[in-house]
Amino acid sequence: MYRRIKGTKDILPGEIYQWQHVEKIISERLERNNYQEIRTPLFEVTELFIRGVGPDTDVVSKEMYTFPDKGNTSLTLRPELTAPVVRAFIQNNLSQISPVTKLYYFGPLFRQERPQKGRLRQFTQFGFEIIGSEHPEADAEVIQTIYDIYKELGINDLSVRINSIGSLDSRNHYLRILKSTLKPHINDFCNTCQERIEKNILRLFDCKVESCQHILDRHAPSILDHLDTEDAQHFEEVKSLLDAAYVPYEVDNKLVRGLDYYTRTTFEITSSLLGAQDAICGGGRYDHLIEDLGGVPTPAVGVASGMERLLMILNESQAIPEKEINLIYMAVLGNNARQVAFNIATTLRSRGLRVELDFLRRSLRAQMRDAGKKQARWVVIIGEDEIHKDKILLKNMTTGEQKEIQLSQAADQIEATII
RNA sequence: GUGGGUGUAGCUCAGGUGGUAGAGCGACAGGUUGUGGCCCUGUUGGCCGCGGGUUCAAGUCCCGUCACUCACCCCA
């Protein structure tokens, strides 16, 4: 028996409605905020991710599905979507259409990690980006919008954490200070942290080893105390805009993110309903990415949210309404009736109604049971008796009432009755 | 890559100290010569993850292996 690949999922008919429901609310909401959808290929040249996300990040250095094509070009199944979207933005000169571009997307991503609760090798994200504004109102709109989408979906207990990791200059200045303050304590850190001090010191804050956090708490200066005037001003404005939009948040000066392109604002939203992987979305500002990928320098900010995790939360809190179907089930007895039924079904379907026909030539009793199981609201019964009388029966499955209808006007009468 | 947990029917799970498998739900059919849900009856359905070992005898004990899952790491 063939099995699905580790870390992938089949979305079965019984759960597909949840996806459709959630996708609909999200895209309607984003369209209302005047974002436009963009779809990019599932794979890109490997270099794009190395350049965009950063060669030392975990995502790039150990989680990518990378393979050579027949021309020996190294390709990679996209592990994130910001770099591809930016690539498309640059390649298609979208900046020429308007100075500010608002894009949203939706699709599968691939990372070869060990699967666990809330973490798959193929997973789905939706996200959106505002490209072309350096101002705090863009940061605030992204955070406010994603927060509103969750609220609209019926999620309440979320916690929003925000931070600023500064622009490049002030961050580099801070990193020098951080490094020199921590150097004397280097032997007290865990092994990975000791490596990180040299390679990517900011990531120390991600470490979950208690003793490491202890040292940081006691000795590490806060990045927020080392922002330059403009960065600090920017961060203040983001916060007051969030206040103005009634978005609750807390400042977390240890929130750094695992992708190298972030500048200034970073944020994350978590839910207690998830497992150890509790982030439902993450994002921030990336003012140098477009330039790094070969475009003209353009500031931008965006967010990406995990669909599977979102659905976990929604199921946990039973926030997805039942699917409503208005099914007409045609119960048929005998060969003559079958043709008549097929004809009526075709007409009803062409008028936009949902119609099911029995394919097993079963007894009426079995067909009725089937109709009940499928939650049909109406059953049309056509048998030899009805054919002889030029009539059909229409039964209301909710009330149990049924009435005879003239065969010649069957479709019209059915349509009129059930709407 | 490292650790823990779990693999028995389509699904959820029982199966003290070894004696070649059970329940509930589901599916199908009948109880009603042409009427669903509730109820009753019956039928269907299992290389007990796989391989090896111990034993007269292994779902049960031992070894190995694979899969799933949770956690670390990292992130959505």
Short mmCIF file of C-alpha atoms (C1' of nucleotides) in Angstrom, two decimals:
data_model
loop_
_atom_site.label_atom_id
_atom_site.label_comp_id
_atom_site.label_asym_id
_atom_site.label_seq_id
_atom_site.Cartn_x
_atom_site.Cartn_y
_atom_site.Cartn_z
CA MET A 1 0.00 0.00 0.00
CA TYR A 2 1.28 3.42 -0.88
CA ARG A 3 1.32 5.91 1.92
CA ARG A 4 1.45 9.64 1.85
CA ILE A 5 4.85 11.22 2.39
CA LYS A 6 5.78 11.86 6.00
CA GLY A 7 4.60 15.26 7.14
CA THR A 8 1.92 15.64 4.47
CA LYS A 9 -1.84 15.49 4.84
CA ASP A 10 -4.85 14.45 2.80
CA ILE A 11 -7.68 16.89 3.15
CA LEU A 12 -10.71 14.62 2.94
CA PRO A 13 -14.20 15.53 1.68
CA GLY A 14 -15.44 15.69 5.26
CA GLU A 15 -13.13 18.55 6.16
CA ILE A 16 -12.73 20.41 2.89
CA TYR A 17 -15.66 22.66 3.74
CA GLN A 18 -13.70 24.11 6.65
CA TRP A 19 -10.94 25.15 4.29
CA GLN A 20 -13.35 26.68 1.82
CA HIS A 21 -15.16 28.53 4.57
CA VAL A 22 -11.99 29.97 6.05
CA GLU A 23 -10.42 30.80 2.70
CA LYS A 24 -13.54 32.68 1.72
CA ILE A 25 -13.61 34.85 4.83
CA ILE A 26 -9.91 35.61 4.53
CA SER A 27 -9.94 36.57 0.88
CA GLU A 28 -13.12 38.62 1.21
CA ARG A 29 -11.62 40.50 4.10
CA LEU A 30 -8.36 41.17 2.26
CA GLU A 31 -10.18 42.27 -0.88
CA ARG A 32 -12.16 44.69 1.28
CA ASN A 33 -8.88 46.15 2.51
CA ASN A 34 -7.94 46.41 -1.16
CA TYR A 35 -5.20 43.81 -1.28
CA GLN A 36 -4.79 41.95 -4.55
CA GLU A 37 -4.08 38.25 -4.83
CA ILE A 38 -0.86 37.00 -6.38
CA ARG A 39 0.10 33.41 -7.19
CA THR A 40 3.67 32.39 -7.77
CA PRO A 41 5.20 29.02 -8.73
CA LEU A 42 5.76 26.32 -6.15
CA PHE A 43 9.45 26.22 -6.95
CA GLU A 44 12.12 28.80 -7.57
CA VAL A 45 15.81 28.93 -8.20
CA THR A 46 17.55 27.95 -4.95
CA GLU A 47 19.62 31.11 -4.93
CA LEU A 48 16.48 33.21 -4.36
CA PHE A 49 15.96 31.72 -0.92
CA ILE A 50 19.63 31.75 0.05
CA ARG A 51 19.81 35.44 -0.82
CA GLY A 52 16.39 36.36 0.46
CA VAL A 53 16.00 34.39 3.66
CA GLY A 54 19.69 34.17 4.57
CA PRO A 55 22.21 31.33 4.26
CA ASP A 56 22.62 30.89 8.02
CA THR A 57 18.95 30.55 8.87
CA ASP A 58 17.68 27.10 9.80
CA VAL A 59 15.09 27.27 7.05
CA VAL A 60 17.74 27.62 4.37
CA SER A 61 20.62 25.69 5.87
CA LYS A 62 18.79 22.53 6.84
CA GLU A 63 15.11 22.46 5.85
CA MET A 64 14.83 23.04 2.12
CA TYR A 65 13.74 20.54 -0.50
CA THR A 66 16.44 21.28 -3.08
CA PHE A 67 17.08 19.33 -6.26
CA PRO A 68 18.79 19.79 -9.63
CA ASP A 69 16.61 19.86 -12.74
CA LYS A 70 17.69 18.22 -16.00
CA GLY A 71 19.69 21.27 -16.98
CA ASN A 72 21.43 21.00 -13.61
CA THR A 73 19.93 24.20 -12.26
CA SER A 74 19.39 23.99 -8.52
CA LEU A 75 15.71 24.41 -7.74
CA THR A 76 13.95 24.53 -4.38
CA LEU A 77 10.34 23.94 -3.32
CA ARG A 78 9.46 27.25 -1.71
CA PRO A 79 9.94 27.18 2.07
CA GLU A 80 8.33 30.60 2.49
CA LEU A 81 6.50 33.08 0.33
CA THR A 82 7.89 36.54 0.92
CA ALA A 83 10.96 36.02 -1.25
CA PRO A 84 8.97 34.63 -4.22
CA VAL A 85 6.43 37.45 -3.95
CA VAL A 86 9.20 40.02 -3.89
CA ARG A 87 10.83 38.31 -6.86
CA ALA A 88 7.56 38.55 -8.77
CA PHE A 89 7.17 42.18 -7.71
CA ILE A 90 10.59 43.05 -9.10
CA GLN A 91 10.42 40.92 -12.24
CA ASN A 92 7.01 42.23 -13.30
CA ASN A 93 7.79 45.86 -12.45
CA LEU A 94 4.76 46.14 -10.20
CA SER A 95 6.23 49.29 -8.68
CA GLN A 96 5.44 51.03 -11.97
CA ILE A 97 1.70 50.51 -11.52
CA SER A 98 1.50 52.25 -8.19
CA PRO A 99 4.01 53.44 -5.57
CA VAL A 100 2.40 51.23 -2.94
CA THR A 101 1.52 47.64 -3.75
CA LYS A 102 -0.70 45.54 -1.51
CA LEU A 103 -0.57 41.82 -2.25
CA TYR A 104 -1.99 38.71 -0.64
CA TYR A 105 -1.34 35.07 -1.31
CA PHE A 106 -2.37 31.63 -0.35
CA GLY A 107 -0.59 28.35 -0.91
CA PRO A 108 1.53 25.37 0.07
CA LEU A 109 5.07 25.61 1.43
CA PHE A 110 7.66 22.93 2.01
CA ARG A 111 10.16 22.44 4.80
CA GLN A 112 11.89 19.19 5.62
CA GLU A 113 11.63 19.20 9.40
CA ARG A 114 10.58 16.51 11.81
CA PRO A 115 6.76 16.70 11.89
CA GLN A 116 4.87 17.26 15.12
CA LYS A 117 1.67 18.90 16.27
CA GLY A 118 1.14 22.01 14.17
CA ARG A 119 4.17 21.32 12.02
CA LEU A 120 4.05 19.64 8.64
CA ARG A 121 6.50 19.22 5.80
CA GLN A 122 3.95 20.52 3.36
CA PHE A 123 1.84 23.20 4.97
CA THR A 124 -0.28 26.09 3.84
CA GLN A 125 0.07 29.73 4.54
CA PHE A 126 -1.84 32.80 3.64
CA GLY A 127 -0.21 36.16 4.01
CA PHE A 128 -0.06 39.68 2.72
CA GLU A 129 2.50 42.37 2.09
CA ILE A 130 2.51 46.13 1.77
CA ILE A 131 5.39 47.08 -0.51
CA GLY A 132 6.46 50.70 -0.95
CA SER A 133 5.86 52.41 2.38
CA GLU A 134 8.36 52.87 5.16
CA HIS A 135 5.82 54.51 7.43
CA PRO A 136 4.42 53.02 10.64
CA GLU A 137 0.85 53.08 9.35
CA ALA A 138 1.78 50.25 7.01
CA ASP A 139 3.15 48.15 9.89
CA ALA A 140 0.07 48.92 11.93
CA GLU A 141 -2.32 48.06 9.12
CA VAL A 142 -0.72 44.66 8.62
CA ILE A 143 -0.99 43.79 12.30
CA GLN A 144 -4.47 45.24 12.65
CA THR A 145 -5.70 43.41 9.54
CA ILE A 146 -4.43 39.99 10.53
CA TYR A 147 -5.82 40.51 14.01
CA ASP A 148 -9.21 41.45 12.57
CA ILE A 149 -9.27 38.43 10.31
CA TYR A 150 -8.79 36.16 13.31
CA LYS A 151 -11.50 38.00 15.18
CA GLU A 152 -13.87 37.74 12.26
CA LEU A 153 -13.23 34.01 12.19
CA GLY A 154 -14.27 33.84 15.82
CA ILE A 155 -10.95 33.51 17.62
CA ASN A 156 -10.65 35.39 20.87
CA ASP A 157 -7.78 34.35 23.07
CA LEU A 158 -4.79 35.51 21.08
CA SER A 159 -1.72 37.28 22.26
CA VAL A 160 0.08 39.73 20.05
CA ARG A 161 3.73 40.41 20.73
CA ILE A 162 5.67 43.10 18.96
CA ASN A 163 9.22 44.32 18.97
CA SER A 164 11.57 46.47 16.96
CA ILE A 165 14.94 45.13 16.01
CA GLY A 166 15.93 48.44 14.48
CA SER A 167 17.22 49.43 11.12
CA LEU A 168 20.53 47.95 9.97
CA ASP A 169 22.75 50.65 11.45
CA SER A 170 21.27 50.76 14.88
CA ARG A 171 21.01 46.99 15.00
CA ASN A 172 24.66 46.51 14.10
CA HIS A 173 25.58 49.03 16.76
CA TYR A 174 23.46 47.14 19.28
CA LEU A 175 24.90 43.78 18.26
CA ARG A 176 28.42 45.01 18.92
CA ILE A 177 27.41 46.09 22.41
CA LEU A 178 25.52 42.85 22.99
CA LYS A 179 28.47 40.77 21.93
CA SER A 180 30.94 42.55 24.14
CA THR A 181 28.67 42.34 27.18
CA LEU A 182 28.07 38.64 26.70
CA LYS A 183 31.60 37.59 25.79
CA PRO A 184 32.71 37.34 29.44
CA HIS A 185 29.86 34.89 30.07
CA ILE A 186 30.29 32.83 26.94
CA ASN A 187 31.16 29.63 28.82
CA ASP A 188 27.93 29.77 30.78
CA PHE A 189 25.79 29.41 27.65
CA CYS A 190 24.63 26.16 26.08
CA ASN A 191 26.55 24.85 23.08
CA THR A 192 24.20 26.17 20.41
CA CYS A 193 24.19 29.56 22.03
CA GLN A 194 27.97 29.63 22.11
CA GLU A 195 27.95 29.11 18.36
CA ARG A 196 25.24 31.69 17.87
CA ILE A 197 27.22 34.37 19.64
CA GLU A 198 29.58 34.28 16.69
CA LYS A 199 27.17 33.45 13.89
CA ASN A 200 23.83 35.06 14.64
CA ILE A 201 23.86 36.54 18.08
CA LEU A 202 20.31 37.87 17.94
CA ARG A 203 19.01 34.32 17.93
CA LEU A 204 20.24 33.86 21.49
CA PHE A 205 16.92 35.30 22.51
CA ASP A 206 15.13 32.36 20.94
CA CYS A 207 16.93 29.86 23.16
CA LYS A 208 14.65 27.99 25.52
CA VAL A 209 17.35 26.79 27.90
CA GLU A 210 16.53 28.41 31.20
CA SER A 211 20.07 29.15 32.24
CA CYS A 212 20.70 30.92 28.95
CA GLN A 213 17.64 33.08 29.42
CA HIS A 214 18.82 33.80 32.93
CA ILE A 215 22.13 35.17 31.74
CA LEU A 216 20.35 37.25 29.12
CA ASP A 217 17.93 38.63 31.68
CA ARG A 218 20.77 39.70 33.92
CA HIS A 219 23.31 40.99 31.46
CA ALA A 220 21.90 41.57 27.98
CA PRO A 221 20.96 45.12 27.16
CA SER A 222 17.54 45.58 25.53
CA ILE A 223 17.53 46.39 21.89
CA LEU A 224 14.78 48.88 22.54
CA ASP A 225 17.23 50.97 24.57
CA HIS A 226 19.62 51.10 21.65
CA LEU A 227 17.40 52.10 18.78
CA ASP A 228 18.40 55.31 17.07
CA THR A 229 16.00 58.24 17.23
CA GLU A 230 14.21 57.45 13.99
CA ASP A 231 13.76 53.76 14.78
CA ALA A 232 12.47 54.57 18.23
CA GLN A 233 10.08 57.13 16.79
CA HIS A 234 8.87 54.61 14.22
CA PHE A 235 8.23 52.01 16.89
CA GLU A 236 6.36 54.50 19.07
CA GLU A 237 4.09 55.41 16.19
CA VAL A 238 3.37 51.76 15.39
CA LYS A 239 2.32 51.25 18.99
CA SER A 240 0.06 54.28 19.13
CA LEU A 241 -1.58 53.33 15.84
CA LEU A 242 -2.30 49.88 17.27
CA ASP A 243 -3.80 51.57 20.32
CA ALA A 244 -5.95 53.65 18.03
CA ALA A 245 -7.15 50.49 16.31
CA TYR A 246 -7.92 48.75 19.61
CA VAL A 247 -5.41 45.99 18.97
CA PRO A 248 -4.13 44.66 22.29
CA TYR A 249 -0.43 43.80 22.25
CA GLU A 250 2.56 43.44 24.45
CA VAL A 251 6.08 44.56 23.74
CA ASP A 252 8.58 41.72 23.86
CA ASN A 253 12.11 42.93 23.44
CA LYS A 254 13.32 39.37 23.00
CA LEU A 255 11.15 38.68 19.97
CA VAL A 256 13.54 38.08 17.11
CA ARG A 257 12.68 36.05 14.11
CA GLY A 258 14.41 33.25 12.27
CA LEU A 259 14.53 34.90 8.89
CA ASP A 260 17.34 37.33 8.19
CA TYR A 261 15.43 39.91 6.20
CA TYR A 262 13.58 41.63 9.02
CA THR A 263 14.24 45.23 10.04
CA ARG A 264 12.51 47.41 12.59
CA THR A 265 9.07 45.97 13.43
CA THR A 266 8.74 42.25 14.13
CA PHE A 267 5.65 40.61 15.55
CA GLU A 268 4.08 37.29 16.28
CA ILE A 269 0.63 36.15 17.36
CA THR A 270 0.28 33.03 19.48
CA SER A 271 -2.60 30.95 20.76
CA SER A 272 -2.79 28.80 23.84
CA LEU A 273 -4.95 26.34 21.92
CA LEU A 274 -2.00 25.18 19.84
CA GLY A 275 0.68 22.81 21.08
CA ALA A 276 4.33 23.60 21.52
CA GLN A 277 4.23 25.27 18.11
CA ASP A 278 2.00 28.06 19.28
CA ALA A 279 2.62 30.80 16.71
CA ILE A 280 -0.29 31.24 14.35
CA CYS A 281 1.38 33.99 12.39
CA GLY A 282 4.55 35.97 12.24
CA GLY A 283 5.80 38.91 10.30
CA GLY A 284 7.51 42.22 10.24
CA ARG A 285 9.22 44.85 8.19
CA TYR A 286 11.86 44.04 5.60
CA ASP A 287 13.21 47.28 4.21
CA HIS A 288 16.22 45.80 2.42
CA LEU A 289 14.89 42.60 0.90
CA ILE A 290 13.82 44.11 -2.40
CA GLU A 291 17.19 45.72 -2.84
CA ASP A 292 18.95 42.50 -1.80
CA LEU A 293 17.06 40.61 -4.48
CA GLY A 294 18.08 43.07 -7.17
CA GLY A 295 15.23 45.60 -7.16
CA VAL A 296 15.39 49.30 -6.48
CA PRO A 297 15.47 49.95 -2.73
CA THR A 298 11.86 49.72 -1.51
CA PRO A 299 10.60 49.40 2.06
CA ALA A 300 7.98 46.75 2.84
CA VAL A 301 6.16 44.98 5.63
CA GLY A 302 4.11 41.79 5.74
CA VAL A 303 2.80 38.78 7.59
CA ALA A 304 2.36 35.05 7.01
CA SER A 305 -0.15 32.88 8.81
CA GLY A 306 -0.38 29.10 9.06
CA MET A 307 -3.64 27.65 7.75
CA GLU A 308 -3.36 24.28 9.44
CA ARG A 309 -2.74 25.92 12.79
CA LEU A 310 -5.58 28.31 12.20
CA LEU A 311 -7.91 25.40 11.50
CA MET A 312 -6.70 23.64 14.65
CA ILE A 313 -7.73 26.65 16.69
CA LEU A 314 -11.07 26.99 14.93
CA ASN A 315 -11.89 23.33 15.49
CA GLU A 316 -10.78 23.52 19.08
CA SER A 317 -13.13 26.42 19.71
CA GLN A 318 -15.85 25.07 17.39
CA ALA A 319 -15.93 28.32 15.48
CA ILE A 320 -16.82 26.89 12.09
CA PRO A 321 -20.54 26.79 11.28
CA GLU A 322 -22.13 23.66 9.87
CA LYS A 323 -22.21 23.41 6.14
CA GLU A 324 -25.69 23.99 4.81
CA ILE A 325 -26.73 21.97 1.83
CA ASN A 326 -30.11 22.00 0.20
CA LEU A 327 -30.16 18.57 -1.36
CA ILE A 328 -32.90 17.05 -3.47
CA TYR A 329 -32.71 13.27 -3.55
CA MET A 330 -34.43 11.43 -6.39
CA ALA A 331 -35.71 8.02 -5.38
CA VAL A 332 -36.45 5.93 -8.43
CA LEU A 333 -38.22 2.61 -9.04
CA GLY A 334 -38.29 0.91 -12.43
CA ASN A 335 -36.76 1.52 -15.83
CA ASN A 336 -39.34 3.97 -17.18
CA ALA A 337 -39.09 6.02 -14.04
CA ARG A 338 -35.33 6.11 -14.31
CA GLN A 339 -35.43 7.99 -17.59
CA VAL A 340 -37.98 10.46 -16.34
CA ALA A 341 -35.96 11.04 -13.19
CA PHE A 342 -32.78 11.56 -15.15
CA ASN A 343 -34.52 14.13 -17.26
CA ILE A 344 -35.90 16.02 -14.28
CA ALA A 345 -32.56 15.89 -12.47
CA THR A 346 -30.83 17.41 -15.47
CA THR A 347 -33.32 20.26 -15.60
CA LEU A 348 -33.12 20.95 -11.86
CA ARG A 349 -29.34 20.94 -11.94
CA SER A 350 -29.29 23.35 -14.84
CA ARG A 351 -31.33 25.69 -12.64
CA GLY A 352 -28.65 25.58 -9.97
CA LEU A 353 -30.15 23.05 -7.57
CA ARG A 354 -28.20 20.28 -5.86
CA VAL A 355 -29.61 16.95 -6.95
CA GLU A 356 -28.55 13.38 -6.10
CA LEU A 357 -29.69 10.23 -7.90
CA ASP A 358 -29.41 6.66 -6.64
CA PHE A 359 -26.88 4.66 -8.65
CA LEU A 360 -27.47 1.25 -7.12
CA ARG A 361 -31.08 0.50 -8.17
CA ARG A 362 -31.90 -0.25 -4.57
CA SER A 363 -35.21 -0.67 -2.82
CA LEU A 364 -37.22 2.44 -2.02
CA ARG A 365 -36.52 1.83 1.65
CA ALA A 366 -32.79 1.78 1.01
CA GLN A 367 -33.02 4.91 -1.09
CA MET A 368 -34.97 6.69 1.64
CA ARG A 369 -32.38 5.69 4.20
CA ASP A 370 -29.67 6.96 1.90
CA ALA A 371 -31.53 10.24 1.49
CA GLY A 372 -31.83 10.61 5.25
CA LYS A 373 -28.17 9.86 5.78
CA LYS A 374 -27.21 12.44 3.18
CA GLN A 375 -29.43 14.97 4.95
CA ALA A 376 -31.56 15.58 1.89
CA ARG A 377 -34.27 18.15 2.53
CA TRP A 378 -36.48 16.90 -0.26
CA VAL A 379 -37.04 13.55 -1.88
CA VAL A 380 -38.64 13.19 -5.28
CA ILE A 381 -40.21 9.76 -5.61
CA ILE A 382 -40.83 8.42 -9.09
CA GLY A 383 -42.10 4.86 -9.59
CA GLU A 384 -44.19 2.97 -12.09
CA ASP A 385 -47.39 4.02 -10.30
CA GLU A 386 -46.50 7.67 -10.72
CA ILE A 387 -45.54 7.23 -14.36
CA HIS A 388 -48.93 5.69 -15.10
CA LYS A 389 -50.66 8.62 -13.47
CA ASP A 390 -48.33 11.22 -15.05
CA LYS A 391 -47.41 12.36 -11.55
CA ILE A 392 -44.40 12.42 -9.24
CA LEU A 393 -44.21 12.67 -5.45
CA LEU A 394 -42.33 15.41 -3.63
CA LYS A 395 -41.61 14.69 0.01
CA ASN A 396 -40.46 17.25 2.55
CA MET A 397 -37.99 15.39 4.75
CA THR A 398 -38.20 17.89 7.56
CA THR A 399 -41.98 17.75 8.00
CA GLY A 400 -42.63 14.38 6.41
CA GLU A 401 -45.36 15.81 4.21
CA GLN A 402 -45.55 14.82 0.59
CA LYS A 403 -47.59 15.96 -2.36
CA GLU A 404 -48.31 14.87 -5.91
CA ILE A 405 -47.09 16.96 -8.78
CA GLN A 406 -48.10 16.84 -12.42
CA LEU A 407 -45.27 15.23 -14.36
CA SER A 408 -45.40 17.77 -17.18
CA GLN A 409 -44.57 20.64 -14.81
CA ALA A 410 -42.37 18.69 -12.42
CA ALA A 411 -39.25 20.88 -12.57
CA ASP A 412 -41.18 24.15 -12.26
CA GLN A 413 -43.28 22.90 -9.39
CA ILE A 414 -40.33 21.43 -7.51
CA GLU A 415 -38.36 24.60 -7.91
CA ALA A 416 -41.28 26.73 -6.77
CA THR A 417 -41.95 24.55 -3.74
CA ILE A 418 -38.49 24.26 -2.33
CA ILE A 419 -37.23 27.82 -2.64
"C1'" G B 1 19.50 14.64 14.13
"C1'" U B 2 17.99 13.27 19.67
"C1'" G B 3 14.39 11.47 23.26
"C1'" G B 4 9.32 9.61 25.03
"C1'" G B 5 4.56 7.27 23.69
"C1'" U B 6 1.66 4.15 20.42
"C1'" G B 7 0.81 0.24 16.42
"C1'" U B 8 -5.38 -5.37 17.12
"C1'" A B 9 -11.89 -4.71 12.00
"C1'" G B 10 -13.27 1.31 7.79
"C1'" C B 11 -13.17 4.44 12.87
"C1'" U B 12 -12.52 4.52 18.53
"C1'" C B 13 -10.64 0.85 21.50
"C1'" A B 14 -10.89 -4.01 24.99
"C1'" G B 15 -7.88 -8.37 25.10
"C1'" G B 16 -4.47 -10.25 34.26
"C1'" U B 17 0.15 -14.43 35.21
"C1'" G B 18 1.36 -17.28 26.99
"C1'" G B 19 -3.70 -21.65 24.99
"C1'" U B 20 -4.38 -19.55 17.21
"C1'" A B 21 -9.24 -12.70 18.57
"C1'" G B 22 -13.83 -9.21 20.94
"C1'" A B 23 -17.07 -4.61 21.77
"C1'" G B 24 -19.15 0.01 20.29
"C1'" C B 25 -19.74 2.95 16.06
"C1'" G B 26 -19.86 2.57 10.66
"C1'" A B 27 -21.22 -0.09 6.07
"C1'" C B 28 -24.87 -3.56 3.94
"C1'" A B 29 -29.59 -6.20 4.33
"C1'" G B 30 -34.22 -7.57 6.72
"C1'" G B 31 -38.30 -6.38 10.25
"C1'" U B 32 -42.73 -2.48 6.29
"C1'" U B 33 -45.04 -6.68 -1.63
"C1'" G B 34 -43.20 1.44 -2.62
"C1'" U B 35 -41.31 5.71 2.25
"C1'" G B 36 -35.80 8.10 6.02
"C1'" G B 37 -34.51 9.40 11.26
"C1'" C B 38 -35.81 5.83 16.73
"C1'" C B 39 -35.90 0.62 17.81
"C1'" C B 40 -34.97 -4.78 16.89
"C1'" U B 41 -32.43 -8.80 14.04
"C1'" G B 42 -28.78 -10.46 10.91
"C1'" U B 43 -24.52 -9.99 7.52
"C1'" U B 44 -19.95 -8.04 6.24
"C1'" G B 45 -15.42 -7.06 7.98
"C1'" G B 46 -8.71 -8.69 11.14
"C1'" C B 47 -1.03 -12.01 7.45
"C1'" C B 48 -3.08 -8.62 15.91
"C1'" G B 49 2.65 -3.06 11.64
"C1'" C B 50 6.80 -6.25 9.62
"C1'" G B 51 11.01 -9.85 10.47
"C1'" G B 52 13.37 -13.09 13.67
"C1'" G B 53 13.86 -15.65 18.52
"C1'" U B 54 12.10 -18.46 23.11
"C1'" U B 55 8.07 -22.21 23.67
"C1'" C B 56 4.31 -28.10 22.64
"C1'" A B 57 1.80 -23.22 21.98
"C1'" A B 58 3.02 -15.93 21.05
"C1'" G B 59 -1.79 -10.41 20.04
"C1'" U B 60 0.55 -11.53 24.88
"C1'" C B 61 7.61 -12.75 26.45
"C1'" C B 62 12.70 -11.28 24.05
"C1'" C B 63 15.56 -8.91 19.94
"C1'" G B 64 15.48 -6.13 15.60
"C1'" U B 65 12.99 -3.08 12.14
"C1'" C B 66 9.32 0.16 10.07
"C1'" A B 67 5.31 3.47 10.65
"C1'" C B 68 2.52 6.99 13.32
"C1'" U B 69 2.60 10.53 17.22
"C1'" C B 70 4.37 14.07 20.94
"C1'" A B 71 8.55 16.84 22.57
"C1'" C B 72 13.60 19.05 21.81
"C1'" C B 73 15.54 22.19 17.76
"C1'" C B 74 13.16 25.74 14.62
"C1'" C B 75 8.98 27.94 12.92
"C1'" A B 76 3.41 28.99 10.30
#
